Coordinates of N, CA and C in Angstrom, one line a residue:
Chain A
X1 N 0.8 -1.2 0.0 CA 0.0 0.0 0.0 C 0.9 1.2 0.0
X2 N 2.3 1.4 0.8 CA 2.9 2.5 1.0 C 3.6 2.7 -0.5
X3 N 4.2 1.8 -1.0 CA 4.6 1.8 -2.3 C 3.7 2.0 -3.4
X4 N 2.5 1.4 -3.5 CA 1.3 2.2 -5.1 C 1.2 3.9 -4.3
X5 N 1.4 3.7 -3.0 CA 1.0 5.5 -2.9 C 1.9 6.0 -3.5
X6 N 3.3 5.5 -2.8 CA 4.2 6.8 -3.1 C 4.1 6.7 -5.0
X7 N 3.9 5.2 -5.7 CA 4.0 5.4 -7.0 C 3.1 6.3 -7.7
X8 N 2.3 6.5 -7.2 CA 0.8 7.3 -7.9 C 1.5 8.9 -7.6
X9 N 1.9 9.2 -6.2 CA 2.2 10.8 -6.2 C 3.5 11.3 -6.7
X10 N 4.4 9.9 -6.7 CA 5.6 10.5 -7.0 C 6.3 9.6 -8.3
X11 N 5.6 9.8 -9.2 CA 6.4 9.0 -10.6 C 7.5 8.7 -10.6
X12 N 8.5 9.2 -10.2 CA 10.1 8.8 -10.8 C 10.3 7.5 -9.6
X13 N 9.2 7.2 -8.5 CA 9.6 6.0 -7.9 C 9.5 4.8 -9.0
X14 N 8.6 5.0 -9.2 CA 7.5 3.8 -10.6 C 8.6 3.3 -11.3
X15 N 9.6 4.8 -12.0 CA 10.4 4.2 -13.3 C 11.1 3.0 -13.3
X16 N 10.7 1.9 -13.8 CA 11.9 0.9 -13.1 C 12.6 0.1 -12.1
X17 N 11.9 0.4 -11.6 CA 12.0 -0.2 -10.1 C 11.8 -1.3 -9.8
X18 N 12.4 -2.8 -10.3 CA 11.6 -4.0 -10.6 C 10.7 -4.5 -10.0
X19 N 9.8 -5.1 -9.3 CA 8.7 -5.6 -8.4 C 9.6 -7.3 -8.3
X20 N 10.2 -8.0 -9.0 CA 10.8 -8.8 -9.4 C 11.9 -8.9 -8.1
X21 N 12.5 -7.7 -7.3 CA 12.9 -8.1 -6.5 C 12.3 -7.6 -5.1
X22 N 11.7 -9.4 -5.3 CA 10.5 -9.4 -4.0 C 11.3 -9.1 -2.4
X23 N 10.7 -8.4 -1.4 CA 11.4 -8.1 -0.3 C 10.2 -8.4 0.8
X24 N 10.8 -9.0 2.3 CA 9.4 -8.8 3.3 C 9.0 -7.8 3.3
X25 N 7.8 -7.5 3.7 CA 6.8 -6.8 4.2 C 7.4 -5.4 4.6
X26 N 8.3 -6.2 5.7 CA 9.4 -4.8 6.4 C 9.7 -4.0 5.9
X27 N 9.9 -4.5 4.2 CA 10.9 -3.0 3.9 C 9.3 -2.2 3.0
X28 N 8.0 -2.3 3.2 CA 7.6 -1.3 3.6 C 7.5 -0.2 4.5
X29 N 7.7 -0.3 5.3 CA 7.8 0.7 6.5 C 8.4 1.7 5.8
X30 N 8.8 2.8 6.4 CA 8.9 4.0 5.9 C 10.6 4.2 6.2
X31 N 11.0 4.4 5.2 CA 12.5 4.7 4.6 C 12.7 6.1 4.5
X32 N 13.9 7.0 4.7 CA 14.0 7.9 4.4 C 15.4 8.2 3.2
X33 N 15.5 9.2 2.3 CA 16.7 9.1 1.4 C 17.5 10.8 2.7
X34 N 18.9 10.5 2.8 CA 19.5 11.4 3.1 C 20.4 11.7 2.2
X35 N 20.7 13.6 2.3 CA 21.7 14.0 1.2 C 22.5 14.6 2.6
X36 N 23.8 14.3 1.8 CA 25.3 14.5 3.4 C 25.6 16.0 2.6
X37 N 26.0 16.6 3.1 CA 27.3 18.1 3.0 C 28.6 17.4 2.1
X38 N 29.0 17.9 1.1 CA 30.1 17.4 0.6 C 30.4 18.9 -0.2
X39 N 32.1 19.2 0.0 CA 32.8 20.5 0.0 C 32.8 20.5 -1.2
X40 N 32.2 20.2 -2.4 CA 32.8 20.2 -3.9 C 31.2 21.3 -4.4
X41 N 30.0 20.6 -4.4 CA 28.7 20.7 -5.0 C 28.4 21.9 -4.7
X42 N 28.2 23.2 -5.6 CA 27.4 24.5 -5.5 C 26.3 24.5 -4.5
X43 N 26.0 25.2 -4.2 CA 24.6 25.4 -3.4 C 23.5 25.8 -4.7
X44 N 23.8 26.2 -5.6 CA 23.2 26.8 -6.7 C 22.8 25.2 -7.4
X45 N 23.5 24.5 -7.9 CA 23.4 23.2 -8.2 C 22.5 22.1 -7.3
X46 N 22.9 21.9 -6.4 CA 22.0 21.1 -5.2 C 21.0 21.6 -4.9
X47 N 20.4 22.9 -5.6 CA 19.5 23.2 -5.1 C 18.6 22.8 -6.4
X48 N 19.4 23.3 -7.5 CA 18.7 23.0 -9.1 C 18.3 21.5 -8.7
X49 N 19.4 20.5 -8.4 CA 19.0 19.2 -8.4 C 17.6 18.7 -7.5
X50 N 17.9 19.6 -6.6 CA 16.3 18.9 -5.7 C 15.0 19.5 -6.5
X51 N 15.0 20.6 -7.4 CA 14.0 21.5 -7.8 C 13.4 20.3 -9.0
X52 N 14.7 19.7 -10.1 CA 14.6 19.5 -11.2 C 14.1 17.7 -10.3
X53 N 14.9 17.0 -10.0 CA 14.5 15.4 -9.7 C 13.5 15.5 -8.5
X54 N 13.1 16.1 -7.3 CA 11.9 16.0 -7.0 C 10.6 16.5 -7.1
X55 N 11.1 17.8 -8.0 CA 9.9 18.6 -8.3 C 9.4 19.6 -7.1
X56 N 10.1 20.0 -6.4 CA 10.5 20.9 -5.0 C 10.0 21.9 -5.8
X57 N 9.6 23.1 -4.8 CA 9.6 24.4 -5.5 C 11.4 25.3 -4.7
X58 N 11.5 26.0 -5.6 CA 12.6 26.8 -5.2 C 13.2 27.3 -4.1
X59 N 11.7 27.3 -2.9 CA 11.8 28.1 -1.8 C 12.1 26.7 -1.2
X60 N 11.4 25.6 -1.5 CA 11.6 24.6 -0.6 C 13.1 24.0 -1.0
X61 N 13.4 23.7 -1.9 CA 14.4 23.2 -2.4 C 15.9 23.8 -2.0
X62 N 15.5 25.1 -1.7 CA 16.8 26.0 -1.1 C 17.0 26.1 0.4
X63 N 15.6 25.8 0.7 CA 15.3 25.7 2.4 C 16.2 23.9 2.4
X64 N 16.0 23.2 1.7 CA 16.6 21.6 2.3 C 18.3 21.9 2.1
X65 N 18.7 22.5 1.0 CA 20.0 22.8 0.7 C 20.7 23.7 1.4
X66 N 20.2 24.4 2.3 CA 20.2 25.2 3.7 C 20.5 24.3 4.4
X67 N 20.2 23.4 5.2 CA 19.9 22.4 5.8 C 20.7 21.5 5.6
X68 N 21.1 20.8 4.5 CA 22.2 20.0 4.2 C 23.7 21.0 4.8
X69 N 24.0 22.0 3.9 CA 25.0 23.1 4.3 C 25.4 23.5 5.7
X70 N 24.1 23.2 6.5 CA 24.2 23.8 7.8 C 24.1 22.9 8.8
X71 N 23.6 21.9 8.4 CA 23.5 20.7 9.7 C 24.5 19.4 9.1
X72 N 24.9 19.6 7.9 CA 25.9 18.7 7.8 C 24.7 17.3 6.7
X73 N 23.6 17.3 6.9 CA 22.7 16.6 6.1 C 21.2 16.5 6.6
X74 N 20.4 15.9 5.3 CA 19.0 16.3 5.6 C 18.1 15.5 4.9
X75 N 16.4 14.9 5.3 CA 16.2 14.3 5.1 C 15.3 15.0 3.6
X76 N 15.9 14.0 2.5 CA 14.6 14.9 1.2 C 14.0 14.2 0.8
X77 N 13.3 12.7 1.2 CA 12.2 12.6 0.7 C 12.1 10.8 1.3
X78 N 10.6 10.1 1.4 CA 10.6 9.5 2.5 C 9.8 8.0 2.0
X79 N 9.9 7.4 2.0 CA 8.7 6.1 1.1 C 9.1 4.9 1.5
X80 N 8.7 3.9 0.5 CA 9.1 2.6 0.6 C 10.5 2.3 0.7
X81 N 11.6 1.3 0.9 CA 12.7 0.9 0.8 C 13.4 1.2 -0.8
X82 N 12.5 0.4 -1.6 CA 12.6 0.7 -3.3 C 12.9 1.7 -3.8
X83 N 11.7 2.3 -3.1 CA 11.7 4.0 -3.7 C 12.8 4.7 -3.2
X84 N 13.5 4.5 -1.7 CA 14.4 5.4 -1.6 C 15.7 5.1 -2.5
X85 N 16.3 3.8 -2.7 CA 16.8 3.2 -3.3 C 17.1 4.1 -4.8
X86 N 15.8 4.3 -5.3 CA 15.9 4.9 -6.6 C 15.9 6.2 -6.7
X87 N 16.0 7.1 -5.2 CA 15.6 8.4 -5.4 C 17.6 8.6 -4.8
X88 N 18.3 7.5 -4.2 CA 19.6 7.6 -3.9 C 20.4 7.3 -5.1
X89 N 20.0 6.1 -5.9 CA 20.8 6.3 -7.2 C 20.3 7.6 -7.6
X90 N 19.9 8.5 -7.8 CA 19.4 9.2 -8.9 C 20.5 10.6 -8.4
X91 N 20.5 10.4 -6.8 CA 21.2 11.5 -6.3 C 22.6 10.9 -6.6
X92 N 23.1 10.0 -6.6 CA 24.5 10.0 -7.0 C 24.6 10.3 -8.2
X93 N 24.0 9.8 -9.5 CA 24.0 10.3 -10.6 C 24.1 11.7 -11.2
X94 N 23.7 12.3 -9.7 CA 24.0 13.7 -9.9 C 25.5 14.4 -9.0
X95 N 25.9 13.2 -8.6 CA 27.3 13.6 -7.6 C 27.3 14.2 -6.5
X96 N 25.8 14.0 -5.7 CA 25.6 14.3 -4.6 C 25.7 12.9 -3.6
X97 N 26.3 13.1 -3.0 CA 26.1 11.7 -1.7 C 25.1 11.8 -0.9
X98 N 24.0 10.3 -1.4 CA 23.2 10.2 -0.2 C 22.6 8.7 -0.1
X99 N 22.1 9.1 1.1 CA 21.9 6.9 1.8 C 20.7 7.0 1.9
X100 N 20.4 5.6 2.5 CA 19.1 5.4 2.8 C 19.0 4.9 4.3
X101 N 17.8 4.9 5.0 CA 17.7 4.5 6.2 C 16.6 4.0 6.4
X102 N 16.2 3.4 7.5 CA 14.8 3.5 7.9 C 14.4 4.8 8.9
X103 N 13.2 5.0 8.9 CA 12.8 6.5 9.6 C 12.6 5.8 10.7
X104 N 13.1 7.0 11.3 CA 13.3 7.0 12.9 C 11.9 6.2 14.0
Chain B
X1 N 37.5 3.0 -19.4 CA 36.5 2.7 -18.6 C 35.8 1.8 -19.0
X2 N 35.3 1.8 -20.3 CA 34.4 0.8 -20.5 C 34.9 0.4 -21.8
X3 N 35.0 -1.0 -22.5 CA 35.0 -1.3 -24.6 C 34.4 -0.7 -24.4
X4 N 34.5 -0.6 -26.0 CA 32.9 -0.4 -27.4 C 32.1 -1.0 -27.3
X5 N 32.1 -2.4 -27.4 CA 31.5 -3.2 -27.0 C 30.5 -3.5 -25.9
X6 N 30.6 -2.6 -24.8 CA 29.3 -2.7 -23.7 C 30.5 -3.8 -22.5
X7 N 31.5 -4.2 -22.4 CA 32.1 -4.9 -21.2 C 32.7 -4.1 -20.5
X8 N 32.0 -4.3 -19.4 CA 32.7 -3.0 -18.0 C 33.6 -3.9 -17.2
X9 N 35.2 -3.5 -16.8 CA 35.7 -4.5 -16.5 C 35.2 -3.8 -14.7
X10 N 35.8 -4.1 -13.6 CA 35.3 -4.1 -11.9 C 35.9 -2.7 -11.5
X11 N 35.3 -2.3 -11.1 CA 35.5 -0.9 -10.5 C 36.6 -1.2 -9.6
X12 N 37.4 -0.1 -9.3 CA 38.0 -0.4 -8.3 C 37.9 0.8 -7.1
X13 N 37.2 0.0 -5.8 CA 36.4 1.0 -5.2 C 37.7 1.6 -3.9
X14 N 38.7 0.9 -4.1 CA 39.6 1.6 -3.3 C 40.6 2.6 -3.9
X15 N 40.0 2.9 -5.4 CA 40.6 4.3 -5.8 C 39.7 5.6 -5.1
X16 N 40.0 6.5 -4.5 CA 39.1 7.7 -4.4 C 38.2 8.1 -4.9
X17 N 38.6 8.6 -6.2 CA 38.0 9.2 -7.1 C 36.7 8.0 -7.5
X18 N 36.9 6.8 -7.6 CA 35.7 5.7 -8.3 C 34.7 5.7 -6.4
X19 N 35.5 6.0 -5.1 CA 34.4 5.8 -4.2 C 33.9 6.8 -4.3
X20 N 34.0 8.1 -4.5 CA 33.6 9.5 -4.6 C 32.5 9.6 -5.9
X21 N 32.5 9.1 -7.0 CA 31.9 8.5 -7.8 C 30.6 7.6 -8.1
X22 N 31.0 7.0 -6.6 CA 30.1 5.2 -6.5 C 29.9 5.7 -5.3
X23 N 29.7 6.2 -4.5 CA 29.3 6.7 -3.1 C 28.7 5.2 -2.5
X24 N 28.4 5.1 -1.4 CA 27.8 3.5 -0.8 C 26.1 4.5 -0.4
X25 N 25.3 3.6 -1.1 CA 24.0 4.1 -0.3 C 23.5 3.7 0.8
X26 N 24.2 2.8 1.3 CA 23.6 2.1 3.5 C 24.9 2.6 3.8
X27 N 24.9 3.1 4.8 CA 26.2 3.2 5.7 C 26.5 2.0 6.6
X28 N 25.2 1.4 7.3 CA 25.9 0.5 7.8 C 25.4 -1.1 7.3
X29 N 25.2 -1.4 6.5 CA 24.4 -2.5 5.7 C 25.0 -2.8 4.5
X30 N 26.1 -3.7 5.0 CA 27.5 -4.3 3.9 C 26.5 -5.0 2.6
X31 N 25.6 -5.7 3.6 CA 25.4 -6.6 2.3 C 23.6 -6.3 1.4
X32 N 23.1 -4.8 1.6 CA 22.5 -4.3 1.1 C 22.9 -3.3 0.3
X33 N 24.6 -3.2 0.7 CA 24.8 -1.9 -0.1 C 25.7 -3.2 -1.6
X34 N 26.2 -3.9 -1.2 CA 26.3 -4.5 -2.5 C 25.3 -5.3 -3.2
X35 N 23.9 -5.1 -2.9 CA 22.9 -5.9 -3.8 C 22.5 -4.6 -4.6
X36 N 22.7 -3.4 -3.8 CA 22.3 -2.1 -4.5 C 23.6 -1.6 -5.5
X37 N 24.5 -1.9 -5.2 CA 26.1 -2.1 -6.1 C 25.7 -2.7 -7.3
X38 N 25.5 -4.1 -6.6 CA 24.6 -4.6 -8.2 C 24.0 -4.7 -9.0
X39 N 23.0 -3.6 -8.4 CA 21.7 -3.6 -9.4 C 22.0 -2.6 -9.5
X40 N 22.4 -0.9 -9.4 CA 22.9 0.1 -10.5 C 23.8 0.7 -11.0
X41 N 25.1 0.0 -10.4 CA 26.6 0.5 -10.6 C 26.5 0.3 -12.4
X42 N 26.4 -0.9 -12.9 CA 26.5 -1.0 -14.3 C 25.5 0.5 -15.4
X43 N 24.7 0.6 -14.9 CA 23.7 1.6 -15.4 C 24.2 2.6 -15.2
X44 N 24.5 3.3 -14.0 CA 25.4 4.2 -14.0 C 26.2 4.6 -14.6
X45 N 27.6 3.5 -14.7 CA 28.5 3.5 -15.4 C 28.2 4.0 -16.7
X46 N 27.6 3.2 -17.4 CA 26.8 3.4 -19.4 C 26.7 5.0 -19.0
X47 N 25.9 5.2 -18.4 CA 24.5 6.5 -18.1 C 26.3 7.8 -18.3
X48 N 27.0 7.8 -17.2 CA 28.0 8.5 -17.5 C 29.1 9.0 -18.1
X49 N 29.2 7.5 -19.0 CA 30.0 7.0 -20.2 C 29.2 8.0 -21.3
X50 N 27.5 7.8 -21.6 CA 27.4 8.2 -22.3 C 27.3 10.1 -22.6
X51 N 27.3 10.5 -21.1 CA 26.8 11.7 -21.1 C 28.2 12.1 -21.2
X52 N 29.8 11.7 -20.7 CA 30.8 12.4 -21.4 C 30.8 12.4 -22.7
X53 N 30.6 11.4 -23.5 CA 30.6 11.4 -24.5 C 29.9 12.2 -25.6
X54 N 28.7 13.1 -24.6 CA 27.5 14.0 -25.6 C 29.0 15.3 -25.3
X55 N 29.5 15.7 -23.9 CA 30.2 16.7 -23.9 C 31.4 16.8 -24.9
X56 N 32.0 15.8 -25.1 CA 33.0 15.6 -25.9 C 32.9 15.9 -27.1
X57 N 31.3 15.7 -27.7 CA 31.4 15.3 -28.8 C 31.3 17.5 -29.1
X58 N 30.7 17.9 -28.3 CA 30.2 18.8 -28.4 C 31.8 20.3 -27.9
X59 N 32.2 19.5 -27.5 CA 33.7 20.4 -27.4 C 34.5 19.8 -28.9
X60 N 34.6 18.8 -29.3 CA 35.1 18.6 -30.7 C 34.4 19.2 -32.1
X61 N 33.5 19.6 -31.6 CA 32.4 20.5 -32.6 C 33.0 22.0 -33.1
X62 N 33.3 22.3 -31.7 CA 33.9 23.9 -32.0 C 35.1 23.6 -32.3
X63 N 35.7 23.0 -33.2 CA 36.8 22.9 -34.3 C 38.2 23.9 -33.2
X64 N 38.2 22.8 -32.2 CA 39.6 23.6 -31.5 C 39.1 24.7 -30.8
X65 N 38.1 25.0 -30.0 CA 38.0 26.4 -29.7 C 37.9 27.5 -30.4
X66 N 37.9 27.3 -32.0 CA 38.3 28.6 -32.7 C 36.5 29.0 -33.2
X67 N 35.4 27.8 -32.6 CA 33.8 28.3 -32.7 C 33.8 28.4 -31.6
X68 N 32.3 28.4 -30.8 CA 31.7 28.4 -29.8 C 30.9 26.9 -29.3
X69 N 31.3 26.7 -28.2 CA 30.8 25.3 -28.2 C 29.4 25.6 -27.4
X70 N 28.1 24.6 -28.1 CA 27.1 24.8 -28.4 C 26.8 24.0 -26.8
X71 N 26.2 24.4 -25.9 CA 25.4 24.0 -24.9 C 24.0 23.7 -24.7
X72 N 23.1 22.8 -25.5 CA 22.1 22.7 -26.2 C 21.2 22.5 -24.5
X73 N 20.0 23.5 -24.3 CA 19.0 23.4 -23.8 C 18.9 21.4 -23.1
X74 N 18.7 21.2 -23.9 CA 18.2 19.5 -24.1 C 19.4 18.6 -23.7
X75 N 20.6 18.9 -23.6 CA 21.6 18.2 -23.7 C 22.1 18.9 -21.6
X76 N 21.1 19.7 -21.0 CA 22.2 20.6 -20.1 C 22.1 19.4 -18.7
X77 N 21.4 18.4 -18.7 CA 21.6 17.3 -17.6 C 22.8 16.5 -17.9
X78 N 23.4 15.9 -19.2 CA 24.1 15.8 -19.6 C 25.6 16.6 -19.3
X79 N 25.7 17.8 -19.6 CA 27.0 18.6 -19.2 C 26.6 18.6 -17.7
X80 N 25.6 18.9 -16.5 CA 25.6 19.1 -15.2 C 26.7 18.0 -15.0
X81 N 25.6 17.3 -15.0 CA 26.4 15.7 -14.5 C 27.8 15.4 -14.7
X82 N 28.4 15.3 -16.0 CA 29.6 15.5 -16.7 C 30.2 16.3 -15.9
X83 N 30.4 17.3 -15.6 CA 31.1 18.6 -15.2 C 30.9 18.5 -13.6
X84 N 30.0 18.3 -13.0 CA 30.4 17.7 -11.8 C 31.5 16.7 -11.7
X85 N 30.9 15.6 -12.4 CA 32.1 14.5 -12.2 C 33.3 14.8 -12.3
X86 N 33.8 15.9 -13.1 CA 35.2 16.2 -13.4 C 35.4 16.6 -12.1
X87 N 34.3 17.6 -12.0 CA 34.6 18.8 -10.4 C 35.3 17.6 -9.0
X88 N 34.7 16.7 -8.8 CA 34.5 15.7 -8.1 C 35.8 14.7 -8.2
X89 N 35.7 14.6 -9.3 CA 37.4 13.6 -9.7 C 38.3 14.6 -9.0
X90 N 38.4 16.0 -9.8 CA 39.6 17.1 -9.5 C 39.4 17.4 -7.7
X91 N 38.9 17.0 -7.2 CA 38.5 17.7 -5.8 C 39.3 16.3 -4.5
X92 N 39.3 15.1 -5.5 CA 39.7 14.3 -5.0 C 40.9 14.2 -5.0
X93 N 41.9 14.2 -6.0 CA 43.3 14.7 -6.3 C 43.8 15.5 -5.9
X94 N 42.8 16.8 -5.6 CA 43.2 17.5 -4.9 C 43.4 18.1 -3.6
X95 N 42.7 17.0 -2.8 CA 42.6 16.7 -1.7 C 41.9 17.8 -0.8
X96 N 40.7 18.0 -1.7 CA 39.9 18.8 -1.0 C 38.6 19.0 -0.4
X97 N 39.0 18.7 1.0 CA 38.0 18.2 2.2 C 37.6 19.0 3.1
X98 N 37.9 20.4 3.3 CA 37.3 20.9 4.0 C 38.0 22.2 3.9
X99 N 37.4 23.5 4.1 CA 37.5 24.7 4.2 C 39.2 25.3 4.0
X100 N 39.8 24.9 5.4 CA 41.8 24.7 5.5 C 41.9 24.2 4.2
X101 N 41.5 23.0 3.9 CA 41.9 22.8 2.2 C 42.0 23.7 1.3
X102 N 40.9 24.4 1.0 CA 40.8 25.7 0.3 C 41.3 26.9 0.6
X103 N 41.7 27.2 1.5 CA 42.7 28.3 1.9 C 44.2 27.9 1.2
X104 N 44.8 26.9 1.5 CA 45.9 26.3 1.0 C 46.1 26.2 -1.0
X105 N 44.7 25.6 -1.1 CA 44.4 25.4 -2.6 C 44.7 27.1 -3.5
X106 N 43.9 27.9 -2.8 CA 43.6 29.6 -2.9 C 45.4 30.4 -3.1
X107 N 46.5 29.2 -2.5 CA 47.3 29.8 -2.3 C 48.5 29.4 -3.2
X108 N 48.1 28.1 -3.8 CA 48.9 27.9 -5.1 C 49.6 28.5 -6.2
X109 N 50.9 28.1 -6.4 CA 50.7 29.3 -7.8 C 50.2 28.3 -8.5
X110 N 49.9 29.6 -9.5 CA 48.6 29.1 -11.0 C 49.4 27.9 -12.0
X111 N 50.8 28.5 -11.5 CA 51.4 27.9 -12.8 C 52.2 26.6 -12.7
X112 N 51.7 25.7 -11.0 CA 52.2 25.1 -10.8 C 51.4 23.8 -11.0
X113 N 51.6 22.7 -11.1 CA 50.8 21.1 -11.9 C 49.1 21.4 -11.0
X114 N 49.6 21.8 -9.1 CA 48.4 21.2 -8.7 C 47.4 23.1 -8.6
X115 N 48.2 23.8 -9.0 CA 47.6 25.2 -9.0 C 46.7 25.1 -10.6
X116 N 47.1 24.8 -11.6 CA 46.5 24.5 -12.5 C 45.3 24.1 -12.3
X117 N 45.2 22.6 -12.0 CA 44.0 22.0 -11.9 C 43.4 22.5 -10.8
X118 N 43.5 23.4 -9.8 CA 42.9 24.1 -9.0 C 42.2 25.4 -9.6
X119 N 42.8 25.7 -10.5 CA 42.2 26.8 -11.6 C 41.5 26.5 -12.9
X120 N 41.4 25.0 -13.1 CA 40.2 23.9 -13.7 C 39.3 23.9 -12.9
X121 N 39.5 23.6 -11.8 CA 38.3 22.9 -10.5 C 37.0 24.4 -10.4
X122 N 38.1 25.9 -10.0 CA 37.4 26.9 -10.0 C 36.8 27.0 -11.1
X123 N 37.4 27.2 -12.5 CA 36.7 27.9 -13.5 C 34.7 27.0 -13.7
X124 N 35.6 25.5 -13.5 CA 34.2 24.7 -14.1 C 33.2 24.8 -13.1
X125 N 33.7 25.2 -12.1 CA 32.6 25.4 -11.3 C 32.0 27.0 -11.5
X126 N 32.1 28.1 -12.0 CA 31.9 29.4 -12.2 C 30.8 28.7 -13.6
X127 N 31.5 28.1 -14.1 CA 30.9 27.0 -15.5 C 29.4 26.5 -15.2
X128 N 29.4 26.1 -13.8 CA 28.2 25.2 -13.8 C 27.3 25.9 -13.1
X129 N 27.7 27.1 -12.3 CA 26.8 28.1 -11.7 C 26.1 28.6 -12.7
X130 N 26.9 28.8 -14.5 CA 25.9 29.7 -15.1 C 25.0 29.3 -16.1
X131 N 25.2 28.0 -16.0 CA 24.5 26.9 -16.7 C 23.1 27.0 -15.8
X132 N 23.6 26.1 -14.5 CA 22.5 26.3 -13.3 C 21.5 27.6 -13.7
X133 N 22.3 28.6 -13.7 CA 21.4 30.1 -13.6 C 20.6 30.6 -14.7
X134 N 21.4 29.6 -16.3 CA 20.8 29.6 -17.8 C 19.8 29.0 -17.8
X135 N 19.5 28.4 -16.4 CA 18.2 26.3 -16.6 C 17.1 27.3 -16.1
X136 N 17.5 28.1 -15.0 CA 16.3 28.1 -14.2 C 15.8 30.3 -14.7

C-alpha cells in the first residue's frame, strides 16, 4: 500500500523499479533518502537538483539545501525501501552523496 | 573505462575518485549496499559514459576552440552531470576536504601542476553556476 501510494504521487519511484525483487513486508515501513554536506557541489546546483529530480519548488528546495550546508545533512524525501533506493541512485548520478535509512 | 562493445571491467572502489563516484548508499548495511552495487553501478557506469561522451562530442564541434561550443537546452543534464564528475574527480586529487583545504588550494601558484588544476576545479565550477542560472 505504502509503495502504489508513493508510486501514484511520485512517478520517478515507478520508473523501473523492478517488483521482481521481492522483499518482506518490512521493507515497507517508511524509509527515508539522506543527502550529506560534501565540499565540492554549488549550493546553486544542489538546489537546481532537488528542484529539477523532485519537483521541489525553489523556496523549498533552497530551504533543504540550507539544511544539508548547515547541519551537515537532511532528510529529502521519504517512502518505501525501493523508492528510496531509486531516489539515492538518482542523487548519485548527480554527484551528490546520499543513503538510505529506515525512519526513525 | 568501458569497450565499445558494452564490457565493464570491476571498478576499483579503493581508488578515491571511483568511491567518490560510486558513493555506498547504507552506511551500515554491507550486504544491502552491495545488492544495490549490483543492481545500478552497471547503469550508471553506461549512463556517465554516455553523457561524457554528448560533452565531448560537443567540445570537438567547436573545431579547436576557434567556434563556440554549443550548450544545447536538451543536452544541459548531460553537461551538469559530466562537469560535476570532473569537479568531483579534480577535488579528489586535490585533496579537497574541507575549508583549511581551500585556503591552501587559494594559495597555489597558478602555474604550478596542482595550481592549475585548482584553476580547472574553480573555472568549471563558475561554469556550472551559469549553466545552473541559464536552466532556471
Amino acid at each position: 500500500m505504502v509503495f502504489a501510494t508513493t508510486s501514484l504521487l511520485c512517478p520517478r519511484a515507478a520508473q523501473c523499479w523492478p517488483s521482481a525483487r521481492r522483499r518482506p513486508r518490512s521493507s515497507w515501513t517508511s524509509w527515508v533518502t539522506l543527502v550529506w554536506d560534501d565540499p565540492v557541489n554549488l549550493m546553486s546546483y544542489v538546489t537546481h537538483v532537488f528542484m529539477t529530480y523532485f519537483g521541489y519548488s525553489k523556496s523549498k528546495a533552497t530551504k533543504l539545501m540550507l539544511q544539508v550546508h548547515n547541519e551537515g545533512k537532511t532528510v529529502v524525501s521519504s517512502g518505501s525501501r525501493e523508492a528510496m533506493e531509486a531516489d539515492v541512485n538518482a542523487m548519485h548520478a548527480y554527484g551528490l552523496w546520499a543513503t538510505l535509512e529506515r525512519a526513525e | 573505462m568501458g569497450g565499445r562493445h558494452g564490457r565493464l571491467d570491476d571498478l576499483d572502489h579503493s581508488d578515491p575518485v571511483i568511491a567518490r563516484l560510486f558513493p555506498p548508499a547504507y552506511r551500515d548495511d554491507d550486504k544491502a549496499e552491495q545488492e544495490f552495487r549490483r543492481f545500478t553501478q552497471n547503469a550508471q557506469r553506461r549512463t556517465k559514459i554516455e553523457q561524457a561522451q554528448l560533452v565531448l562530442d560537443a567540445l570537438l564541434e567547436s573545431n579547436g576552440g576557434r567556434e563556440a561550443v554549443v550548450v544545447r537546452a536538451i543536452d544541459a543534464d548531460a553537461w551538469l552531470k559530466t562537469i560535476t564528475a570532473i569537479r568531483l574527480a579534480l577535488s579528489v586529487r586535490l585533496g579537497d576536504r574541507t575549508a583549511e583545504d581551500i585556503d591552501e588550494l587559494e594559495r597555489l601558484d597558478p602555474d604550478e601542476p596542482r595550481g592549475v588544476l585548482y584553476g580547472m576545479y574553480e573555472w568549471l565550477a563558475g561554469f556550472l553556476d551559469g549553466l545552473v542560472d541559464a536552466l532556471h
